[in-house]
mmCIF file of C-alpha atoms in Angstrom:
data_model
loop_
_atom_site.group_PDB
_atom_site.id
_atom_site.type_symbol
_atom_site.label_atom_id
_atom_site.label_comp_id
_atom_site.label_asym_id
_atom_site.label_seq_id
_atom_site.Cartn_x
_atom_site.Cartn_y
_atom_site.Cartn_z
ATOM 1 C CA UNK A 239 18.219 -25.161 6.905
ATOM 2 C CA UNK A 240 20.686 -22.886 8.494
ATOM 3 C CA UNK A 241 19.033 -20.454 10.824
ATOM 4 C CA UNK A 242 20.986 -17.132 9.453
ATOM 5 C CA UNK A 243 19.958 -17.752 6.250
ATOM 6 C CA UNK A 244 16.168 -17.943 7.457
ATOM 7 C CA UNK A 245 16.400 -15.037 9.292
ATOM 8 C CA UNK A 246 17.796 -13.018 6.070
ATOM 9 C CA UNK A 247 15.217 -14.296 3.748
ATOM 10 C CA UNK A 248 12.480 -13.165 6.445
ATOM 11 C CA UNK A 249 14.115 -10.042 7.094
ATOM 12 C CA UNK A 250 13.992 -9.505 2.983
ATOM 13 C CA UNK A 251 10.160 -10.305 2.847
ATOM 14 C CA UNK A 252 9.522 -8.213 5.612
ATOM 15 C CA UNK A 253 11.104 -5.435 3.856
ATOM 16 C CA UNK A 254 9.112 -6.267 0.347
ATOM 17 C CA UNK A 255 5.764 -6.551 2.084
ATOM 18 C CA UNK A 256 6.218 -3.078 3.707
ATOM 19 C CA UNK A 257 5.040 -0.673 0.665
ATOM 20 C CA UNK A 258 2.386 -3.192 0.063
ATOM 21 C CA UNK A 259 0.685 -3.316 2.773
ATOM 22 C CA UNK A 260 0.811 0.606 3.072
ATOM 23 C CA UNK A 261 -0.547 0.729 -0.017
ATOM 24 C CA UNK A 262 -3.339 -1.616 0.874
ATOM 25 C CA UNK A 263 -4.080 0.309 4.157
ATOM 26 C CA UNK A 264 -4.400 3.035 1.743
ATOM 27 C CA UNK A 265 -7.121 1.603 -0.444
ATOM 28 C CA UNK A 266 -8.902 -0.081 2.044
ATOM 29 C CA UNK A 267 -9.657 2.919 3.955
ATOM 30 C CA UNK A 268 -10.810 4.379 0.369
ATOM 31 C CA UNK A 269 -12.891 1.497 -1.113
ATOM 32 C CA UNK A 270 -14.329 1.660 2.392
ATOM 33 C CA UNK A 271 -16.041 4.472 1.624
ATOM 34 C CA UNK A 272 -18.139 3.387 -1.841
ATOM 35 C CA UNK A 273 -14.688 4.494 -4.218
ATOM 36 C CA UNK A 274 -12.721 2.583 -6.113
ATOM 37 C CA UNK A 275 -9.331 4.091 -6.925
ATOM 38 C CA UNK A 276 -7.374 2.331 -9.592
ATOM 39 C CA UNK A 277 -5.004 5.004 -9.485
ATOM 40 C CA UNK A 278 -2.630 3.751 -6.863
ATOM 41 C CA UNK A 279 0.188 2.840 -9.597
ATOM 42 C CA UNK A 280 0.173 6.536 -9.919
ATOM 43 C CA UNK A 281 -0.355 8.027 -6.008
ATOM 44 C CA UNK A 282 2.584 5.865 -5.109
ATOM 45 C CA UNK A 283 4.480 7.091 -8.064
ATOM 46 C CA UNK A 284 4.148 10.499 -6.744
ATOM 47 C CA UNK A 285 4.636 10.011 -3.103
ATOM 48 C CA UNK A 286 7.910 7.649 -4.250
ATOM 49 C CA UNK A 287 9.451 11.000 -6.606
ATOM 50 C CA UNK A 288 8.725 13.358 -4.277
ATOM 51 C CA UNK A 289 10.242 11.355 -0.970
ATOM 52 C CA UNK A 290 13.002 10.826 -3.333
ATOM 53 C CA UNK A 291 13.954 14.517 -4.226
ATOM 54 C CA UNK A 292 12.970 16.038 -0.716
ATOM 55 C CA UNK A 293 15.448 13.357 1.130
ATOM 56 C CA UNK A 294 18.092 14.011 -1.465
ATOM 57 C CA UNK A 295 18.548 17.560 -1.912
ATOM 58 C CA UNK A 296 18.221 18.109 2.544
ATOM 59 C CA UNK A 297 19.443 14.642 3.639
ATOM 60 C CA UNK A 298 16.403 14.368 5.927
ATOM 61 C CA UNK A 299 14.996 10.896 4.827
ATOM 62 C CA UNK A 300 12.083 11.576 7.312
ATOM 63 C CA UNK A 301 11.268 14.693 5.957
ATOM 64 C CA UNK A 302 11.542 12.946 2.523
ATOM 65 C CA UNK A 303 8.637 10.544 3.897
ATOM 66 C CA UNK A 304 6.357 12.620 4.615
ATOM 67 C CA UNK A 305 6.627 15.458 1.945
ATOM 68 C CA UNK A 306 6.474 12.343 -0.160
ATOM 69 C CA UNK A 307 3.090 11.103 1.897
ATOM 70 C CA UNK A 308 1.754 14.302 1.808
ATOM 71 C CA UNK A 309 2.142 15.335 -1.890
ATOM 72 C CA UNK A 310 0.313 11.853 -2.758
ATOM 73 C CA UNK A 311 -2.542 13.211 -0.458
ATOM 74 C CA UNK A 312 -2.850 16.054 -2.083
ATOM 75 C CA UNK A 313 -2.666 14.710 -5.575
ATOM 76 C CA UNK A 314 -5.686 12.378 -4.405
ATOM 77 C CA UNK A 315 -7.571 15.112 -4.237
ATOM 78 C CA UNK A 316 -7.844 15.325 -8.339
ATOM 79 C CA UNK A 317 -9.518 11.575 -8.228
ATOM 80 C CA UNK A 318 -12.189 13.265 -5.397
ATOM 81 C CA UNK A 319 -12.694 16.437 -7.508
ATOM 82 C CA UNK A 320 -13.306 14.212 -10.134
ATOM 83 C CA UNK A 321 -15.307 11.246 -9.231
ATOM 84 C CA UNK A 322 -17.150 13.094 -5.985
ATOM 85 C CA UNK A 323 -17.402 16.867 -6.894
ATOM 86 C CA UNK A 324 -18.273 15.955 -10.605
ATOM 87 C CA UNK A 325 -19.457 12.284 -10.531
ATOM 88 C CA UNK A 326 -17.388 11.541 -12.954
ATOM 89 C CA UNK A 327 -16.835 7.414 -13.294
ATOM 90 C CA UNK A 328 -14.360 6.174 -10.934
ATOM 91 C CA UNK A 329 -12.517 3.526 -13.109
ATOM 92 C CA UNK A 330 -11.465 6.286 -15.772
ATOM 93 C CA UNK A 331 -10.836 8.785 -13.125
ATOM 94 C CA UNK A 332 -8.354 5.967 -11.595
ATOM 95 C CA UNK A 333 -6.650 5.235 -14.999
ATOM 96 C CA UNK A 334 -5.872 8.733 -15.350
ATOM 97 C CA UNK A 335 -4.967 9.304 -12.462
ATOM 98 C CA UNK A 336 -2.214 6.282 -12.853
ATOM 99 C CA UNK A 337 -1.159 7.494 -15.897
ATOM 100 C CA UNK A 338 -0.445 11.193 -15.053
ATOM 101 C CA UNK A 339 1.178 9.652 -11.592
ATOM 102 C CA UNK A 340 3.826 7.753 -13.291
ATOM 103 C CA UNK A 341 4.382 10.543 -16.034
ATOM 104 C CA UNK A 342 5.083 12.750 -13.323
ATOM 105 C CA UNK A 343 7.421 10.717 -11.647
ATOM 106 C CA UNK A 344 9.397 10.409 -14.620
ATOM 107 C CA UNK A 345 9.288 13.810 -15.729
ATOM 108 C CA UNK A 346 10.406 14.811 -12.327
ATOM 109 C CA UNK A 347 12.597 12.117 -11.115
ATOM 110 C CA UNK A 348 14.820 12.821 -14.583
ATOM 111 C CA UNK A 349 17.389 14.343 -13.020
ATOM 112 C CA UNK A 350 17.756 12.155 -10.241
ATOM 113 C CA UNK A 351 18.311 8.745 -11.788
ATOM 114 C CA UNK A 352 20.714 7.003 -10.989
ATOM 115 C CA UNK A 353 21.706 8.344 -7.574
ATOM 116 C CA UNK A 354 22.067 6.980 -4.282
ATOM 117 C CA UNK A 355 20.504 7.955 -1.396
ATOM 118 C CA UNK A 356 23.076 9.248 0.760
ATOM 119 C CA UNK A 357 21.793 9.452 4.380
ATOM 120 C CA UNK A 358 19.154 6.350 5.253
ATOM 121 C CA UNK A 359 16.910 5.257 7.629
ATOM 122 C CA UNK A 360 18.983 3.260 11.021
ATOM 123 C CA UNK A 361 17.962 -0.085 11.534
ATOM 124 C CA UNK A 362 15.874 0.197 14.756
ATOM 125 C CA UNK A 363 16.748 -3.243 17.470
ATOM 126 C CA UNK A 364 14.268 -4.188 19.934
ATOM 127 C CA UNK A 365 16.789 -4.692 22.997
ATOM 128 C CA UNK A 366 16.101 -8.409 24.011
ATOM 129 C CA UNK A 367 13.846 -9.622 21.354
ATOM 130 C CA UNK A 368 16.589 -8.893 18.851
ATOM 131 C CA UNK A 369 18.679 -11.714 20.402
ATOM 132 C CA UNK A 370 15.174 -14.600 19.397
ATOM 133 C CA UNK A 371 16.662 -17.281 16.833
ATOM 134 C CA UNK A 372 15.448 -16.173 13.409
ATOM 135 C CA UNK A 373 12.656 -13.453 14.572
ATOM 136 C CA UNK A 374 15.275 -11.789 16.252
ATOM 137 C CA UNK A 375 17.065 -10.454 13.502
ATOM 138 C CA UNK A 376 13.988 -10.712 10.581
ATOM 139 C CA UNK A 377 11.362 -8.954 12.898
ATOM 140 C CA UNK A 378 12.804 -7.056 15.533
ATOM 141 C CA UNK A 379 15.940 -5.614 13.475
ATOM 142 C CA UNK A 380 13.917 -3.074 10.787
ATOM 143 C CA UNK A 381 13.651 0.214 9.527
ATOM 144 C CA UNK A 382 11.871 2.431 11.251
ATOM 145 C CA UNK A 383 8.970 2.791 8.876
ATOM 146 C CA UNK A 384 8.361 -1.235 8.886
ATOM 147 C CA UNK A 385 7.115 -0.316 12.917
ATOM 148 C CA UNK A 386 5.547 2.419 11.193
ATOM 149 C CA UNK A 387 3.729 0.249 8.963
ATOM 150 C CA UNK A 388 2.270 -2.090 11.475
ATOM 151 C CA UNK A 389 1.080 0.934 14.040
ATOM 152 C CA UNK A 390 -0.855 1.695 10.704
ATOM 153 C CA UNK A 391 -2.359 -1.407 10.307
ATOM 154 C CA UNK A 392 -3.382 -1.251 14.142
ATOM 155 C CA UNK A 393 -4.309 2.395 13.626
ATOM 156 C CA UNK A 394 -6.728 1.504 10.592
ATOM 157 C CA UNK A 395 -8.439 -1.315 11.811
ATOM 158 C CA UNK A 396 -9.495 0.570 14.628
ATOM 159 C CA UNK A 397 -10.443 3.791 12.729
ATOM 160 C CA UNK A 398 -12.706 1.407 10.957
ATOM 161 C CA UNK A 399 -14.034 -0.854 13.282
ATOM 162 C CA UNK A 400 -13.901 0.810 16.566
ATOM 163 C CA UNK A 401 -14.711 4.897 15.559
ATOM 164 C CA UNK A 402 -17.748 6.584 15.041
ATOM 165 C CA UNK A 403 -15.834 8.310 11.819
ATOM 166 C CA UNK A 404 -15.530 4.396 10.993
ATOM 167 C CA UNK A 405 -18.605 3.370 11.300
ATOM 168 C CA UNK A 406 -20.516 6.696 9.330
ATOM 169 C CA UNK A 407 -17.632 5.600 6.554
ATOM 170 C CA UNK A 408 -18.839 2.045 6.103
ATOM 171 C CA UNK A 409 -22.518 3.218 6.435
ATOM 172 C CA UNK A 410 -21.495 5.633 3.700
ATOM 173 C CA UNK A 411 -19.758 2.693 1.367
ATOM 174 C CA UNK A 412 -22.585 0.509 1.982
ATOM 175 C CA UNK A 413 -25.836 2.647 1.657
ATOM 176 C CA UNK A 414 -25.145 6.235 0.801
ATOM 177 C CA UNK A 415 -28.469 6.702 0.723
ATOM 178 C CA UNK A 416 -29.277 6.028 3.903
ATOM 179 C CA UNK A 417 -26.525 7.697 5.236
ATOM 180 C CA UNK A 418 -27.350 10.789 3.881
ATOM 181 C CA UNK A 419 -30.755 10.507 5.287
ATOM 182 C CA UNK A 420 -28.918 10.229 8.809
ATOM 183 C CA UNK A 421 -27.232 13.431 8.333
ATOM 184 C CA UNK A 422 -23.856 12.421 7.206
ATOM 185 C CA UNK A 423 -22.165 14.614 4.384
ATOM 186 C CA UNK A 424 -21.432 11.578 1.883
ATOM 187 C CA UNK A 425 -19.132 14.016 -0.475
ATOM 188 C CA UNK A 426 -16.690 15.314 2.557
ATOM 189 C CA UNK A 427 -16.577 11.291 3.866
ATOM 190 C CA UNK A 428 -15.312 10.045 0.343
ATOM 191 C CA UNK A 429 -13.333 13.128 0.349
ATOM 192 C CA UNK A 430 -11.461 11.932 3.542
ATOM 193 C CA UNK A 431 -11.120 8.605 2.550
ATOM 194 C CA UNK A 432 -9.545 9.264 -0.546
ATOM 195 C CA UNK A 433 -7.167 11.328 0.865
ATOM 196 C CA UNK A 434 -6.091 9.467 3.609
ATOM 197 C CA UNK A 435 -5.921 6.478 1.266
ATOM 198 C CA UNK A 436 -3.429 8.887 -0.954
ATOM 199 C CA UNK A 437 -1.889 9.328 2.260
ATOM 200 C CA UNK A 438 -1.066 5.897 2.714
ATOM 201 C CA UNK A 439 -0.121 5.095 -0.852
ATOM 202 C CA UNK A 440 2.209 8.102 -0.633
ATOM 203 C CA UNK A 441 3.912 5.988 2.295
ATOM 204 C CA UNK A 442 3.944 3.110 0.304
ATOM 205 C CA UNK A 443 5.965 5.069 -2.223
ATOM 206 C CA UNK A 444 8.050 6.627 0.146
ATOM 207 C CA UNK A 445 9.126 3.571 1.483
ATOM 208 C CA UNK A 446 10.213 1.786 -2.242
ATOM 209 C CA UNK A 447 12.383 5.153 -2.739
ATOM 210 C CA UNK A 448 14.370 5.702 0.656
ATOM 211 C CA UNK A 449 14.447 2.379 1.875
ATOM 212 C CA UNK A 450 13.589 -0.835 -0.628
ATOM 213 C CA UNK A 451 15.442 0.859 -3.642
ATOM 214 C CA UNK A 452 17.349 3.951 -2.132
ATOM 215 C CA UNK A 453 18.099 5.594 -5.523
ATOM 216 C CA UNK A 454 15.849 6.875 -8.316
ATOM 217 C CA UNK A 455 14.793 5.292 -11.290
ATOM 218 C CA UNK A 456 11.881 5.115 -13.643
ATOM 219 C CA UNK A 457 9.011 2.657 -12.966
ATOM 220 C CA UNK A 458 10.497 1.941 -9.646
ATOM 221 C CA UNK A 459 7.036 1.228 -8.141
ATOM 222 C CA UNK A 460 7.193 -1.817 -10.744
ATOM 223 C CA UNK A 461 2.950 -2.594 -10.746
ATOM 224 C CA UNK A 462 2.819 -3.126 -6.821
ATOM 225 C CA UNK A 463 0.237 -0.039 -6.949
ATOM 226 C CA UNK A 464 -1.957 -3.037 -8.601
ATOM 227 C CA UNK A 465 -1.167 -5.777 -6.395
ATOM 228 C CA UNK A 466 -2.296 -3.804 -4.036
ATOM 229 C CA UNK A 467 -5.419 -3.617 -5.472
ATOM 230 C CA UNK A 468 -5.416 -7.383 -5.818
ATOM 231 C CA UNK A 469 -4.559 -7.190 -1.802
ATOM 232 C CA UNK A 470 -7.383 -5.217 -1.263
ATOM 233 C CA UNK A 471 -9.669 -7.842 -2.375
ATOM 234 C CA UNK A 472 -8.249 -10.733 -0.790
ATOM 235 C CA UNK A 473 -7.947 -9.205 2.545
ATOM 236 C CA UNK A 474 -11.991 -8.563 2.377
ATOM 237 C CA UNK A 475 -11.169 -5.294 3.031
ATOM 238 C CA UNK A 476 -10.036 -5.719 6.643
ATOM 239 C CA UNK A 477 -6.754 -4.284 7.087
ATOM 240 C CA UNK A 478 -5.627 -7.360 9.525
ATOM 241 C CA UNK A 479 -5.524 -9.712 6.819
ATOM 242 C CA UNK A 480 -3.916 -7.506 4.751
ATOM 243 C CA UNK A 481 -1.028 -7.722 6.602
ATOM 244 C CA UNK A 482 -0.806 -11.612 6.313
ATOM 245 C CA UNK A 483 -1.288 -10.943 2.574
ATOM 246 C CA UNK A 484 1.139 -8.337 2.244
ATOM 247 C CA UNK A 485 3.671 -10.047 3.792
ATOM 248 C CA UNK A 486 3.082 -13.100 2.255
ATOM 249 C CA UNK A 487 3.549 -11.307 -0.982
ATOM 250 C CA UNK A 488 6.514 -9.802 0.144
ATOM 251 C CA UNK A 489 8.012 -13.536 0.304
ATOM 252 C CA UNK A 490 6.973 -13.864 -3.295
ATOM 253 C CA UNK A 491 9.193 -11.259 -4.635
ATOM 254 C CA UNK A 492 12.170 -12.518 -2.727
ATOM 255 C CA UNK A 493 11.426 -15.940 -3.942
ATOM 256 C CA UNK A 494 11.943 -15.145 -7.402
ATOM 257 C CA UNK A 495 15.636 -14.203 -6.201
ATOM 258 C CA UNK A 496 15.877 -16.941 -4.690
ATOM 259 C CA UNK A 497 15.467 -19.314 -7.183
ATOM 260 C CA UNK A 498 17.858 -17.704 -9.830
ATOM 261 C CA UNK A 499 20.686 -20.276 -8.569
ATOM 262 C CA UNK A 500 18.574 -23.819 -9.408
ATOM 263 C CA UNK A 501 18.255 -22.694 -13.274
ATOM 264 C CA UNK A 502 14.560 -21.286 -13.294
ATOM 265 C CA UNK A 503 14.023 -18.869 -16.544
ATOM 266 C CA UNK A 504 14.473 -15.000 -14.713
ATOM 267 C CA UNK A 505 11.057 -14.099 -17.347
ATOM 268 C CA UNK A 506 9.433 -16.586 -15.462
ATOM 269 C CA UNK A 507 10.674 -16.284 -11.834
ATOM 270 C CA UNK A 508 9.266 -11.796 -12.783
ATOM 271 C CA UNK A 509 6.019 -13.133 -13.595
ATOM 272 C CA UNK A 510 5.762 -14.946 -10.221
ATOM 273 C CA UNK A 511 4.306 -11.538 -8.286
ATOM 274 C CA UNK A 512 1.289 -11.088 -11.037
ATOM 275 C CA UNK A 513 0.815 -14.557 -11.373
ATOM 276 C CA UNK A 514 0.321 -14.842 -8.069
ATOM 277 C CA UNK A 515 -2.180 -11.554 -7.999
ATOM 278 C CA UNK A 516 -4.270 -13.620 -10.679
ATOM 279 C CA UNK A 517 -4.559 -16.196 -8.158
ATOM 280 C CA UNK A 518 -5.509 -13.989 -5.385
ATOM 281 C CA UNK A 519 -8.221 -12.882 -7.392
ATOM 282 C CA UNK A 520 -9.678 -15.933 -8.110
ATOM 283 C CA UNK A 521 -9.414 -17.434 -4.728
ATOM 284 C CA UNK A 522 -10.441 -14.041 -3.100
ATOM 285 C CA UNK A 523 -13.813 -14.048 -5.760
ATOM 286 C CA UNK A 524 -14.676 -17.418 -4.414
ATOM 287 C CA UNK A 525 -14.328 -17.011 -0.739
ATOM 288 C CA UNK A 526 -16.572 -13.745 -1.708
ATOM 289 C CA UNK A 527 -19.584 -16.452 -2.864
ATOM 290 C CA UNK A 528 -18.923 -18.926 -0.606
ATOM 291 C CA UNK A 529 -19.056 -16.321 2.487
ATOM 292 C CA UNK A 530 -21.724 -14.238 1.181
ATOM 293 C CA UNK A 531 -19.431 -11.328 2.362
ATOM 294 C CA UNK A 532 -17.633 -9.265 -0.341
ATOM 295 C CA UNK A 533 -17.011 -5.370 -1.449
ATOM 296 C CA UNK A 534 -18.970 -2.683 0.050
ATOM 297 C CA UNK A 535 -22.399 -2.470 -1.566
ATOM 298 C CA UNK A 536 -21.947 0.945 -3.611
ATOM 299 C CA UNK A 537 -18.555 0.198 -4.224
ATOM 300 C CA UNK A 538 -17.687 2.094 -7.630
ATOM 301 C CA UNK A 539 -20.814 3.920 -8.056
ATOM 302 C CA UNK A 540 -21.356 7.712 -8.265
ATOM 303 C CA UNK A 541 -23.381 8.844 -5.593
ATOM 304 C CA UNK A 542 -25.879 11.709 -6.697
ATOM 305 C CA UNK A 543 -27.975 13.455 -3.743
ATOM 306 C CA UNK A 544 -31.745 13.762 -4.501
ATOM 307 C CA UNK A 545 -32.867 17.158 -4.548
#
């Protein structure tokens, strides 16, 4: 196998993995806290339109990121109105929330389609360990934002596991109850956490629109927003092994390129990403009953405060 070739189909998965495991950060951090947001089809949507326009029309990609981030943060806050201010049920909050998302993004994005991103993000070297055989060039020759991705992962898993803010949010996904009765504001948790999961998705979006697909068109997110979910799931909801999944993902979608040249049907070789989330599912429902370990406890159920 020649060793360039490696190192390009590496580099490749590395770059499809990226918005996933964003994305998964994202809903981690908000399933964490007792909701379940199916509405990350749409959050990324919005963060991926918005990145879009703001890094075309100043030809700041960075500034494209984050108003891109931020505007999916702020459109989060329309699933917390709804399923934590109102206790409203989550799954329809999520649906609508997907489907106003992508409507937006196609209403908006309109008049961009079709046009390239003129200034990108630099490809970032790692003097020394950009000279390794194969990891060299697939791992330590990226965008900025895939470094940006893994601080997040790092970032995240210690927010969760290693803060007191991380611990009163699991307390909070697990037994709201109880957490109330320790003094900790349920309502303004989930609030965080579904905003800083919007956050995250609005990266994920970002990062298909100025760097994975660097021009505008509609459906660009292309259903990652629920592989993602998928993700979620089989990671356990630890964001470490979400970035084994994502990545591993990420391999799937350039596999399906790969294959085009032996003959394989292209419908087939575009169902390999959702085929594979089916199977994700299953395996990551069965490691759930054979560990014991699985979702947090109040995971998709309104929490109403006793008066």
């Amino acid at each position: 196998m020649d060793v360039v070739w490696l190192a390009q189909v590496l580099n490749r998965a590395f770059i499809a993995g990226t918005p996933l495991l964003l994305g998964t950060l994202g809903e981690i951090v908000t399933e964490r806290s007792g909701v379940l947001n199916l509405g990350m089809e749409g959050m990324m949507a919005v963060g991926a339109v918005t990145a879009f326009m703001v890094g075309f029309l100043t030809g700041q990609p960075w500034l494209g990121f984050f108003a891109g981030a931020c505007c999916s943060a702020v459109f989060s806050l329309i699933h917390a109105g709804i399923c934590v201010g109102l206790k409203g049920k989550q799954v329809v909050s999520g649906l609508a929330l997907t489907m106003l998302g992508l409507g937006l993004s196609g209403l908006l994005g309109k008049a961009f389609v079709g046009k390239p991103l003129a200034n990108r993000f630099p490809q970032w070297s790692v003097p020394g360990l950009n000279r390794l055989p194969v990891l060299g060039q697939a791992l330590f020759t990226q965008d900025p934002l895939f470094y940006f991705s893994l601080l997040c992962a790092l970032l995240v898993w210690i927010l969760i596991y290693r803060t007191r803010w991380g611990m009163q949010l699991r307390a909070v996904g697990e037994n709201p109850i109880a957490a109330d009765a320790m003094g900790i504001s349920v309502g303004r948790m989930q609030t965080l956490a579904i905003m800083l999961g919007g956050f995250l998705a609005g990266c994920a979006g970002a990062y298909i629109s100025l760097v994975y697909m660097p021009t505008w068109m509609e459906g660009i997110i292309g259903g990652r927003g629920w592989i993602v979910i998928a993700l979620t799931i089989f990671a356990g909801w630890n964001p470490i092994k979400a970035f084994g999944g994502s990545y591993l993902f990420g391999g799937i979608y350039v596999l399906q390129y790969l294959l085009q040249p032996f003959g394989f049907p292209p419908n087939l070789l575009m169902m390999l990403p959702y085929l594979s989330t089916i199977g994700v599912l299953i395996i990551g429902s069965r490691q759930a009953r054979i560990s014991k370990k699985g979702a947090p406890a109040h995971l998709g159920e309104t929490f109403i405060k006793a008066n």
